[in-house]
């Protein structure tokens, strides 16, 4: 980072440039650090899940219990409750994959050496959101027909003159607001959390090493303490964002399947 | 932390558009899609079916256990009912036996009372008969005695022999009938058996 270089001129806080970390190449198709982490997460999750699945027993071991707890949480608390007991089954793999991928990549934020939340780079949330976007539109159009899908966006009983307005608003909700907020919420949370961690870490380091007097150097302890506290907080955020993402995915799917909007 | 964070960072080109936080870098987008696709395939093909299978098995096992417990409970209830029925039956039986014994006792008592009274009646009757017989015997004896005495007395008074049986008999008869008609109050007891005896 350039902070070291700039140290002589005073402390310059980390900027958005921190998140652009190409490892190989440059430009639009550079191989970046979050890409490596994304590949790593799949390389970790897939074998572990397959291993657990192969050794599944009716009476679970500790490891199986943990994995199954996560699975049952996504399956029942999210999928079954949101989409309904009749129709949620085909969506279990989607929800479970999303949850695992987001959770593990979010936890990368605080795992030493990795220390980077993949989903703070907008490309990854957008990738997942595109899938969600396609899924909820396709299941909705399959259920109600293309015309019926758009028709049911306007609730029945709305006065005629207001129908175009409602339809326009709903159209924006379905095609703009939902996907954009879904992707941005995840990205922004991880982005902001990481930025905070970096600020506290770099700020503490700067105060400790470059502090003009003893008081400033001792005060760096406060910065490091906040770094530790925020690290725990980020674990919570990581879980929460993974949960919110699958919850909203399930909600959008349920909404598309429902008879009335 | 700063070292770890910055270790892999090369000096970025300051003017790169990909530093923008909301502009998706195509490479990252594509890698994200591919990574998601691969993981989805693994989860959908290899993981979820196994999890669902175990889930179903466990549900079945739990339901089986519950069924078994229900069965055991039903059995226990049946045993209890049977026991209660047996108890009631035993109670009824005991009551019946008690009742039977009481009625039997009463019957025995009645029988004995009857028998006793019958005995008493029989004894009384026997006594009556004996008395009658004895009296009759006494009457007969008395009559022959009285006759003899009267004959003796008369033969002494009249002086004629009354040895002749037929006459003697006649005289006695006449005497006795005279006695009957003369003073019924005094000779009644003697007269009645006398007529009976002739």
mmCIF file of C-alpha atoms in Angstrom, chain B residues 19-147:
data_model
loop_
_atom_site.group_PDB
_atom_site.id
_atom_site.type_symbol
_atom_site.label_atom_id
_atom_site.label_comp_id
_atom_site.label_asym_id
_atom_site.label_seq_id
_atom_site.Cartn_x
_atom_site.Cartn_y
_atom_site.Cartn_z
ATOM 1 C CA UNK B 19 -10.782 0.456 -8.516
ATOM 2 C CA UNK B 20 -14.362 1.679 -8.620
ATOM 3 C CA UNK B 21 -16.313 -0.171 -5.906
ATOM 4 C CA UNK B 22 -19.495 -0.464 -7.961
ATOM 5 C CA UNK B 23 -18.132 -1.304 -11.384
ATOM 6 C CA UNK B 24 -18.034 -5.080 -11.783
ATOM 7 C CA UNK B 25 -14.807 -6.298 -13.264
ATOM 8 C CA UNK B 26 -15.796 -8.797 -15.991
ATOM 9 C CA UNK B 27 -13.131 -11.267 -14.874
ATOM 10 C CA UNK B 28 -14.456 -11.349 -11.334
ATOM 11 C CA UNK B 29 -18.034 -11.597 -12.544
ATOM 12 C CA UNK B 30 -17.210 -14.561 -14.746
ATOM 13 C CA UNK B 31 -15.145 -16.289 -12.077
ATOM 14 C CA UNK B 32 -18.009 -15.723 -9.648
ATOM 15 C CA UNK B 33 -20.503 -17.297 -12.026
ATOM 16 C CA UNK B 34 -18.273 -20.263 -12.782
ATOM 17 C CA UNK B 35 -17.444 -20.819 -9.115
ATOM 18 C CA UNK B 36 -21.108 -20.663 -8.222
ATOM 19 C CA UNK B 37 -21.969 -23.039 -11.085
ATOM 20 C CA UNK B 38 -19.400 -25.623 -10.026
ATOM 21 C CA UNK B 39 -20.394 -25.475 -6.390
ATOM 22 C CA UNK B 40 -24.068 -25.617 -7.332
ATOM 23 C CA UNK B 41 -23.478 -28.722 -9.405
ATOM 24 C CA UNK B 42 -21.609 -30.456 -6.565
ATOM 25 C CA UNK B 43 -24.208 -29.465 -3.979
ATOM 26 C CA UNK B 44 -27.190 -30.393 -6.141
ATOM 27 C CA UNK B 45 -25.774 -33.694 -7.396
ATOM 28 C CA UNK B 46 -23.769 -35.065 -4.515
ATOM 29 C CA UNK B 47 -24.688 -33.279 -1.314
ATOM 30 C CA UNK B 48 -28.376 -32.366 -1.167
ATOM 31 C CA UNK B 49 -29.666 -35.823 -2.246
ATOM 32 C CA UNK B 50 -27.644 -37.485 0.523
ATOM 33 C CA UNK B 51 -28.771 -34.919 3.070
ATOM 34 C CA UNK B 52 -32.394 -35.339 2.037
ATOM 35 C CA UNK B 53 -32.062 -39.115 2.198
ATOM 36 C CA UNK B 54 -30.680 -38.961 5.715
ATOM 37 C CA UNK B 55 -33.326 -36.429 6.638
ATOM 38 C CA UNK B 56 -36.072 -38.766 5.431
ATOM 39 C CA UNK B 57 -34.449 -41.742 7.149
ATOM 40 C CA UNK B 58 -34.223 -39.849 10.389
ATOM 41 C CA UNK B 59 -37.834 -38.717 10.130
ATOM 42 C CA UNK B 60 -38.844 -42.318 9.487
ATOM 43 C CA UNK B 61 -36.744 -43.498 12.427
ATOM 44 C CA UNK B 62 -38.277 -40.932 14.725
ATOM 45 C CA UNK B 63 -41.771 -41.772 13.534
ATOM 46 C CA UNK B 64 -40.973 -45.486 13.929
ATOM 47 C CA UNK B 65 -39.823 -44.830 17.474
ATOM 48 C CA UNK B 66 -42.949 -42.882 18.199
ATOM 49 C CA UNK B 67 -45.065 -45.639 16.727
ATOM 50 C CA UNK B 68 -43.280 -48.158 18.925
ATOM 51 C CA UNK B 69 -43.832 -46.003 21.978
ATOM 52 C CA UNK B 70 -47.498 -45.663 21.095
ATOM 53 C CA UNK B 71 -47.751 -49.411 20.716
ATOM 54 C CA UNK B 72 -46.123 -49.978 24.090
ATOM 55 C CA UNK B 73 -48.495 -47.502 25.651
ATOM 56 C CA UNK B 74 -51.485 -49.204 24.084
ATOM 57 C CA UNK B 75 -50.233 -52.521 25.390
ATOM 58 C CA UNK B 76 -49.820 -51.119 28.856
ATOM 59 C CA UNK B 77 -53.302 -49.676 28.718
ATOM 60 C CA UNK B 78 -54.735 -52.998 27.593
ATOM 61 C CA UNK B 79 -52.943 -54.760 30.442
ATOM 62 C CA UNK B 80 -54.316 -52.215 32.877
ATOM 63 C CA UNK B 81 -57.835 -52.663 31.539
ATOM 64 C CA UNK B 82 -57.475 -56.427 31.774
ATOM 65 C CA UNK B 83 -56.184 -56.156 35.309
ATOM 66 C CA UNK B 84 -59.035 -53.866 36.267
ATOM 67 C CA UNK B 85 -61.530 -56.228 34.669
ATOM 68 C CA UNK B 86 -60.033 -59.120 36.565
ATOM 69 C CA UNK B 87 -60.152 -57.150 39.753
ATOM 70 C CA UNK B 88 -63.792 -56.270 39.216
ATOM 71 C CA UNK B 89 -64.553 -59.857 38.382
ATOM 72 C CA UNK B 90 -62.788 -61.057 41.525
ATOM 73 C CA UNK B 91 -64.710 -58.517 43.565
ATOM 74 C CA UNK B 92 -67.985 -59.634 42.048
ATOM 75 C CA UNK B 93 -67.050 -63.245 42.662
ATOM 76 C CA UNK B 94 -66.211 -62.523 46.292
ATOM 77 C CA UNK B 95 -69.520 -60.713 46.689
ATOM 78 C CA UNK B 96 -71.367 -63.555 45.085
ATOM 79 C CA UNK B 97 -69.658 -66.082 47.334
ATOM 80 C CA UNK B 98 -70.473 -63.994 50.375
ATOM 81 C CA UNK B 99 -74.073 -63.687 49.304
ATOM 82 C CA UNK B 100 -74.234 -67.380 48.609
ATOM 83 C CA UNK B 101 -72.798 -68.203 52.021
ATOM 84 C CA UNK B 102 -75.271 -65.885 53.680
ATOM 85 C CA UNK B 103 -78.252 -67.390 51.879
ATOM 86 C CA UNK B 104 -76.916 -70.879 52.487
ATOM 87 C CA UNK B 105 -76.559 -70.083 56.175
ATOM 88 C CA UNK B 106 -80.082 -68.777 56.242
ATOM 89 C CA UNK B 107 -81.311 -71.914 54.479
ATOM 90 C CA UNK B 108 -79.457 -74.134 56.911
ATOM 91 C CA UNK B 109 -80.905 -72.192 59.808
ATOM 92 C CA UNK B 110 -84.420 -72.450 58.390
ATOM 93 C CA UNK B 111 -83.988 -76.135 57.722
ATOM 94 C CA UNK B 112 -82.734 -76.759 61.210
ATOM 95 C CA UNK B 113 -85.565 -74.742 62.677
ATOM 96 C CA UNK B 114 -88.045 -76.699 60.634
ATOM 97 C CA UNK B 115 -86.443 -79.955 61.613
ATOM 98 C CA UNK B 116 -86.461 -78.970 65.243
ATOM 99 C CA UNK B 117 -90.119 -78.016 65.132
ATOM 100 C CA UNK B 118 -90.899 -81.235 63.277
ATOM 101 C CA UNK B 119 -89.052 -83.178 65.946
ATOM 102 C CA UNK B 120 -90.907 -81.333 68.614
ATOM 103 C CA UNK B 121 -94.215 -82.089 66.907
ATOM 104 C CA UNK B 122 -93.289 -85.710 66.505
ATOM 105 C CA UNK B 123 -92.280 -86.021 70.124
ATOM 106 C CA UNK B 124 -95.454 -84.286 71.248
ATOM 107 C CA UNK B 125 -97.522 -86.568 69.086
ATOM 108 C CA UNK B 126 -95.768 -89.633 70.383
ATOM 109 C CA UNK B 127 -96.365 -88.448 73.883
ATOM 110 C CA UNK B 128 -100.024 -87.846 73.063
ATOM 111 C CA UNK B 129 -100.343 -91.304 71.611
ATOM 112 C CA UNK B 130 -98.660 -92.893 74.554
ATOM 113 C CA UNK B 131 -100.904 -91.000 76.929
ATOM 114 C CA UNK B 132 -103.968 -92.056 74.977
ATOM 115 C CA UNK B 133 -102.860 -95.637 74.893
ATOM 116 C CA UNK B 134 -102.079 -95.654 78.538
ATOM 117 C CA UNK B 135 -105.382 -94.072 79.353
ATOM 118 C CA UNK B 136 -107.175 -96.555 77.189
ATOM 119 C CA UNK B 137 -105.370 -99.392 78.886
ATOM 120 C CA UNK B 138 -106.236 -97.890 82.250
ATOM 121 C CA UNK B 139 -109.882 -97.576 81.234
ATOM 122 C CA UNK B 140 -110.034 -101.188 80.090
ATOM 123 C CA UNK B 141 -108.335 -102.351 83.246
ATOM 124 C CA UNK B 142 -110.590 -100.151 85.314
ATOM 125 C CA UNK B 143 -113.687 -101.412 83.566
ATOM 126 C CA UNK B 144 -112.850 -105.065 84.161
ATOM 127 C CA UNK B 145 -111.934 -104.204 87.750
ATOM 128 C CA UNK B 146 -115.138 -102.252 88.311
ATOM 129 C CA UNK B 147 -117.134 -105.098 86.711
#
